[in-house]
């Protein structure tokens, strides 16, 4: 396979939640592949800093605000869209505050819909484009021992958004896939990694016996948005050290 098929030169890529963690690593990977990068993040300070470090553009964006997503799409028409923004909340269902449930669903699930609803139509109109949504192993299996029903439900919904849009857009030339990371060394997992009663279970259930690195997730995203994946759509690619294989 020609390495040219991995090049993103001449394409604009928009990454939501791109200021930190996996999102930042995705931004770095796409930039290194030649994409013109736009970081969209709710955190203005972190987003501006990330953009300066990567030589990228920055747009402050709350993905839960559908109108804001639509306004941004009027100004930016990317060929690559990565819906990565996400949050987590750990609480047992019997005590989970409905407001916390709603916030997780709003960011992790509705935020993906808002992103695709805003930027998808122009890609479909042009007849080309690629999108990736950040899902999780939690979209396939209820991980333990931490309780996080809202996060799990949201990520399962992301998987079905991806499969649904893949079918809707298949004839248009626009592809959409998801990556499903396992436990990864980011700020999002820091609280869990600090608890041996959680972390030891995580590693015991991960056949490779280690955390993933953000760049390992980013490399999978790079592949999926590149021409090297031109016949792949509607796929949820696990990048999890074998967690969902057992």
CSV table of C-alpha atoms in Angstrom, one decimal:
chain,number,residue,atom,x,y,z
A,1,UNK,CA,0.0,0.0,0.0
A,2,UNK,CA,1.3,3.4,-0.9
A,3,UNK,CA,2.1,5.7,2.0
A,4,UNK,CA,0.5,8.5,0.0
A,5,UNK,CA,-2.9,7.0,0.9
A,6,UNK,CA,-2.3,8.0,4.5
A,7,UNK,CA,-1.6,11.6,3.6
A,8,UNK,CA,-4.1,14.3,4.6
A,9,UNK,CA,-2.4,17.1,2.8
A,10,UNK,CA,-4.8,19.7,1.5
A,11,UNK,CA,-7.7,18.7,3.8
A,12,UNK,CA,-9.2,20.6,6.7
A,13,UNK,CA,-9.8,18.6,9.8
A,14,UNK,CA,-12.0,19.7,12.7
A,15,UNK,CA,-11.5,18.0,16.1
A,16,UNK,CA,-14.0,18.6,18.9
A,17,UNK,CA,-12.5,18.2,22.4
A,18,UNK,CA,-9.1,18.6,20.9
A,19,UNK,CA,-7.4,20.6,23.6
A,20,UNK,CA,-6.3,17.7,25.9
A,21,UNK,CA,-5.8,13.9,26.1
A,22,UNK,CA,-6.9,11.7,23.3
A,23,UNK,CA,-8.2,14.8,21.4
A,24,UNK,CA,-4.9,16.5,21.5
A,25,UNK,CA,-3.1,13.4,20.3
A,26,UNK,CA,-5.6,13.1,17.4
A,27,UNK,CA,-4.9,16.7,16.5
A,28,UNK,CA,-1.2,16.1,16.5
A,29,UNK,CA,-1.5,13.0,14.4
A,30,UNK,CA,-3.7,14.7,11.8
A,31,UNK,CA,-1.5,17.7,11.6
A,32,UNK,CA,1.6,15.5,11.2
A,33,UNK,CA,-0.2,13.8,8.3
A,34,UNK,CA,-0.6,17.2,6.5
A,35,UNK,CA,-4.1,18.3,7.5
A,36,UNK,CA,-5.0,21.9,8.1
A,37,UNK,CA,-6.2,21.6,11.6
A,38,UNK,CA,-9.0,23.4,13.5
A,39,UNK,CA,-9.4,22.6,17.2
A,40,UNK,CA,-12.8,23.1,18.7
A,41,UNK,CA,-13.1,22.9,22.5
A,42,UNK,CA,-15.3,24.3,25.3
A,43,UNK,CA,-12.2,25.2,27.3
A,44,UNK,CA,-11.0,28.5,25.7
A,45,UNK,CA,-7.6,28.7,27.5
A,46,UNK,CA,-6.7,25.1,26.9
A,47,UNK,CA,-7.9,25.2,23.3
A,48,UNK,CA,-5.9,28.3,22.5
A,49,UNK,CA,-2.8,26.8,24.1
A,50,UNK,CA,-3.2,23.6,22.2
A,51,UNK,CA,-3.7,25.5,18.9
A,52,UNK,CA,-0.5,27.6,19.5
A,53,UNK,CA,1.5,24.4,20.2
A,54,UNK,CA,0.2,22.7,17.1
A,55,UNK,CA,0.1,25.7,14.7
A,56,UNK,CA,-3.7,25.1,14.4
A,57,UNK,CA,-6.8,27.2,14.3
A,58,UNK,CA,-9.0,27.4,17.4
A,59,UNK,CA,-12.7,27.8,17.9
A,60,UNK,CA,-14.5,27.8,21.2
A,61,UNK,CA,-17.4,25.4,21.0
A,62,UNK,CA,-20.0,23.9,23.3
A,63,UNK,CA,-21.1,20.8,21.4
A,64,UNK,CA,-24.3,20.6,23.5
A,65,UNK,CA,-25.3,23.9,21.8
A,66,UNK,CA,-26.8,22.9,18.4
A,67,UNK,CA,-27.1,26.4,17.2
A,68,UNK,CA,-23.5,27.1,18.0
A,69,UNK,CA,-22.4,24.0,16.0
A,70,UNK,CA,-24.5,25.2,13.1
A,71,UNK,CA,-23.0,28.7,13.2
A,72,UNK,CA,-19.5,27.3,13.1
A,73,UNK,CA,-20.4,25.1,10.1
A,74,UNK,CA,-21.4,28.2,8.3
A,75,UNK,CA,-17.8,29.4,8.5
A,76,UNK,CA,-15.8,26.2,8.3
A,77,UNK,CA,-16.4,23.3,5.9
A,78,UNK,CA,-13.9,20.5,6.9
A,79,UNK,CA,-13.3,17.4,4.9
A,80,UNK,CA,-12.5,15.6,8.1
A,81,UNK,CA,-14.6,15.8,11.3
A,82,UNK,CA,-13.6,14.1,14.6
A,83,UNK,CA,-16.3,14.2,17.2
A,84,UNK,CA,-14.2,13.6,20.3
A,85,UNK,CA,-15.6,15.8,23.1
A,86,UNK,CA,-16.6,13.9,26.1
A,87,UNK,CA,-16.9,13.8,29.9
A,88,UNK,CA,-17.5,11.0,32.5
A,89,UNK,CA,-19.3,10.8,35.8
A,90,UNK,CA,-19.0,7.9,38.2
A,91,UNK,CA,-22.0,7.3,40.4
A,92,UNK,CA,-24.2,4.3,41.2
A,93,UNK,CA,-27.5,4.5,39.4
A,94,UNK,CA,-29.6,4.5,42.6
A,95,UNK,CA,-28.0,7.7,43.7
A,96,UNK,CA,-27.2,9.3,40.3
A,97,UNK,CA,-28.5,12.8,40.0
A,98,UNK,CA,-30.7,13.2,36.9
A,99,UNK,CA,-28.8,16.4,36.2
A,100,UNK,CA,-25.5,14.5,36.0
A,101,UNK,CA,-27.1,11.9,33.8
A,102,UNK,CA,-28.4,14.6,31.5
A,103,UNK,CA,-25.0,16.4,31.3
A,104,UNK,CA,-23.2,13.2,30.3
A,105,UNK,CA,-25.8,12.4,27.7
A,106,UNK,CA,-25.8,16.0,26.4
A,107,UNK,CA,-22.0,16.1,25.9
A,108,UNK,CA,-21.2,12.5,24.9
A,109,UNK,CA,-24.3,11.6,22.8
A,110,UNK,CA,-26.2,14.7,21.8
A,111,UNK,CA,-22.9,16.5,21.2
A,112,UNK,CA,-22.0,13.9,18.6
A,113,UNK,CA,-25.4,14.3,16.9
A,114,UNK,CA,-25.0,18.1,16.9
A,115,UNK,CA,-21.5,17.8,15.4
A,116,UNK,CA,-22.6,15.5,12.6
A,117,UNK,CA,-25.8,17.4,12.0
A,118,UNK,CA,-23.8,20.6,11.6
A,119,UNK,CA,-20.9,19.4,9.5
A,120,UNK,CA,-22.3,16.4,7.7
A,121,UNK,CA,-24.6,18.1,5.2
A,122,UNK,CA,-21.8,20.0,3.5
A,123,UNK,CA,-19.7,16.9,3.2
A,124,UNK,CA,-22.6,15.0,1.7
A,125,UNK,CA,-23.3,17.9,-0.7
A,126,UNK,CA,-19.7,17.8,-1.9
A,127,UNK,CA,-19.7,14.0,-2.2
A,128,UNK,CA,-16.6,13.5,-0.1
A,129,UNK,CA,-15.5,13.5,3.5
A,130,UNK,CA,-14.6,11.3,6.5
A,131,UNK,CA,-15.8,11.4,10.1
A,132,UNK,CA,-14.7,9.6,13.2
A,133,UNK,CA,-16.5,9.6,16.6
A,134,UNK,CA,-14.7,8.7,19.8
A,135,UNK,CA,-16.7,5.9,21.4
A,136,UNK,CA,-15.4,3.5,24.1
A,137,UNK,CA,-15.2,-0.1,25.2
A,138,UNK,CA,-18.0,1.0,27.5
A,139,UNK,CA,-20.3,1.2,24.4
A,140,UNK,CA,-20.0,-2.6,24.1
A,141,UNK,CA,-19.6,-3.9,27.6
A,142,UNK,CA,-20.4,-2.5,31.0
A,143,UNK,CA,-16.9,-2.1,32.5
A,144,UNK,CA,-16.2,-2.8,36.2
A,145,UNK,CA,-15.8,-1.9,39.0
A,146,UNK,CA,-16.6,1.7,38.5
A,147,UNK,CA,-20.3,2.7,38.1
A,148,UNK,CA,-21.0,4.9,35.1
A,149,UNK,CA,-24.4,4.1,33.6
A,150,UNK,CA,-24.7,7.4,31.8
A,151,UNK,CA,-21.3,7.2,30.1
A,152,UNK,CA,-21.9,3.6,29.0
A,153,UNK,CA,-25.4,4.4,27.6
A,154,UNK,CA,-24.0,7.4,25.8
A,155,UNK,CA,-21.2,5.5,24.1
A,156,UNK,CA,-23.5,2.7,23.1
A,157,UNK,CA,-25.6,5.4,21.4
A,158,UNK,CA,-22.6,6.8,19.7
A,159,UNK,CA,-22.0,3.4,18.1
A,160,UNK,CA,-25.5,3.3,16.7
A,161,UNK,CA,-25.2,6.9,15.4
A,162,UNK,CA,-22.1,5.9,13.5
A,163,UNK,CA,-23.7,2.8,12.0
A,164,UNK,CA,-26.9,4.7,11.2
A,165,UNK,CA,-25.1,7.6,9.4
A,166,UNK,CA,-22.8,5.1,7.6
A,167,UNK,CA,-25.9,3.7,6.0
A,168,UNK,CA,-27.4,7.1,5.3
A,169,UNK,CA,-24.3,8.5,3.8
A,170,UNK,CA,-22.9,5.4,2.0
A,171,UNK,CA,-24.0,6.5,-1.4
A,172,UNK,CA,-22.7,10.0,-1.0
A,173,UNK,CA,-19.0,9.2,-0.7
A,174,UNK,CA,-18.9,10.3,3.0
A,175,UNK,CA,-17.6,7.7,5.4
A,176,UNK,CA,-18.1,7.6,9.2
A,177,UNK,CA,-16.5,5.3,11.8
A,178,UNK,CA,-15.8,5.2,15.5
A,179,UNK,CA,-12.8,4.3,17.6
A,180,UNK,CA,-13.5,2.6,20.9
A,181,UNK,CA,-10.5,3.1,23.3
A,182,UNK,CA,-9.8,0.9,26.2
A,183,UNK,CA,-8.2,2.3,29.3
A,184,UNK,CA,-5.9,5.1,28.2
A,185,UNK,CA,-3.4,7.2,30.1
A,186,UNK,CA,-5.3,10.6,30.1
A,187,UNK,CA,-6.6,13.0,32.6
A,188,UNK,CA,-10.1,11.4,32.1
A,189,UNK,CA,-8.8,8.2,33.7
A,190,UNK,CA,-6.6,9.8,36.3
A,191,UNK,CA,-9.1,9.4,39.2
A,192,UNK,CA,-9.6,5.8,38.4
A,193,UNK,CA,-5.9,5.1,38.0
A,194,UNK,CA,-5.3,6.5,41.5
A,195,UNK,CA,-7.6,3.9,43.0
A,196,UNK,CA,-5.9,0.4,43.2
A,197,UNK,CA,-9.3,-1.2,43.7
A,198,UNK,CA,-10.2,0.0,40.3
A,199,UNK,CA,-6.9,0.1,38.4
A,200,UNK,CA,-5.9,-3.5,39.3
A,201,UNK,CA,-9.2,-4.8,37.9
A,202,UNK,CA,-8.7,-2.7,34.7
A,203,UNK,CA,-5.3,-4.2,34.1
A,204,UNK,CA,-6.4,-7.7,35.1
A,205,UNK,CA,-9.1,-7.6,32.4
A,206,UNK,CA,-6.9,-6.1,29.7
A,207,UNK,CA,-5.0,-9.0,28.1
A,208,UNK,CA,-2.0,-6.7,27.1
A,209,UNK,CA,-1.8,-5.7,30.8
A,210,UNK,CA,-1.1,-2.0,30.2
A,211,UNK,CA,-2.8,1.3,29.5
A,212,UNK,CA,-3.1,2.6,26.0
A,213,UNK,CA,-1.2,5.7,25.0
A,214,UNK,CA,-3.2,8.6,23.5
A,215,UNK,CA,-1.1,8.4,20.3
A,216,UNK,CA,-2.2,4.8,19.8
A,217,UNK,CA,-5.8,5.9,19.6
A,218,UNK,CA,-4.9,8.8,17.4
A,219,UNK,CA,-3.1,6.6,14.9
A,220,UNK,CA,-6.3,4.6,14.5
A,221,UNK,CA,-8.3,7.8,13.9
A,222,UNK,CA,-5.7,8.9,11.3
A,223,UNK,CA,-6.1,5.5,9.5
A,224,UNK,CA,-9.9,5.8,9.5
A,225,UNK,CA,-10.0,9.3,8.0
A,226,UNK,CA,-7.4,8.5,5.4
A,227,UNK,CA,-7.8,7.1,1.9
A,228,UNK,CA,-6.2,3.9,3.2
A,229,UNK,CA,-9.6,3.2,4.8
A,230,UNK,CA,-11.6,4.1,1.7
A,231,UNK,CA,-13.8,1.0,1.9
A,232,UNK,CA,-14.4,1.2,5.7
A,233,UNK,CA,-17.6,2.8,7.0
A,234,UNK,CA,-19.9,2.0,9.9
A,235,UNK,CA,-17.1,0.3,11.9
A,236,UNK,CA,-16.4,0.6,15.6
A,237,UNK,CA,-12.7,-0.1,15.9
A,238,UNK,CA,-11.6,-1.3,19.3
A,239,UNK,CA,-8.2,0.0,20.4
A,240,UNK,CA,-8.3,-1.6,23.8
A,241,UNK,CA,-5.4,-4.0,24.3
A,242,UNK,CA,-7.8,-6.9,23.9
A,243,UNK,CA,-10.3,-5.9,26.6
A,244,UNK,CA,-13.4,-6.6,24.5
A,245,UNK,CA,-11.9,-9.8,23.0
A,246,UNK,CA,-12.4,-11.8,26.3
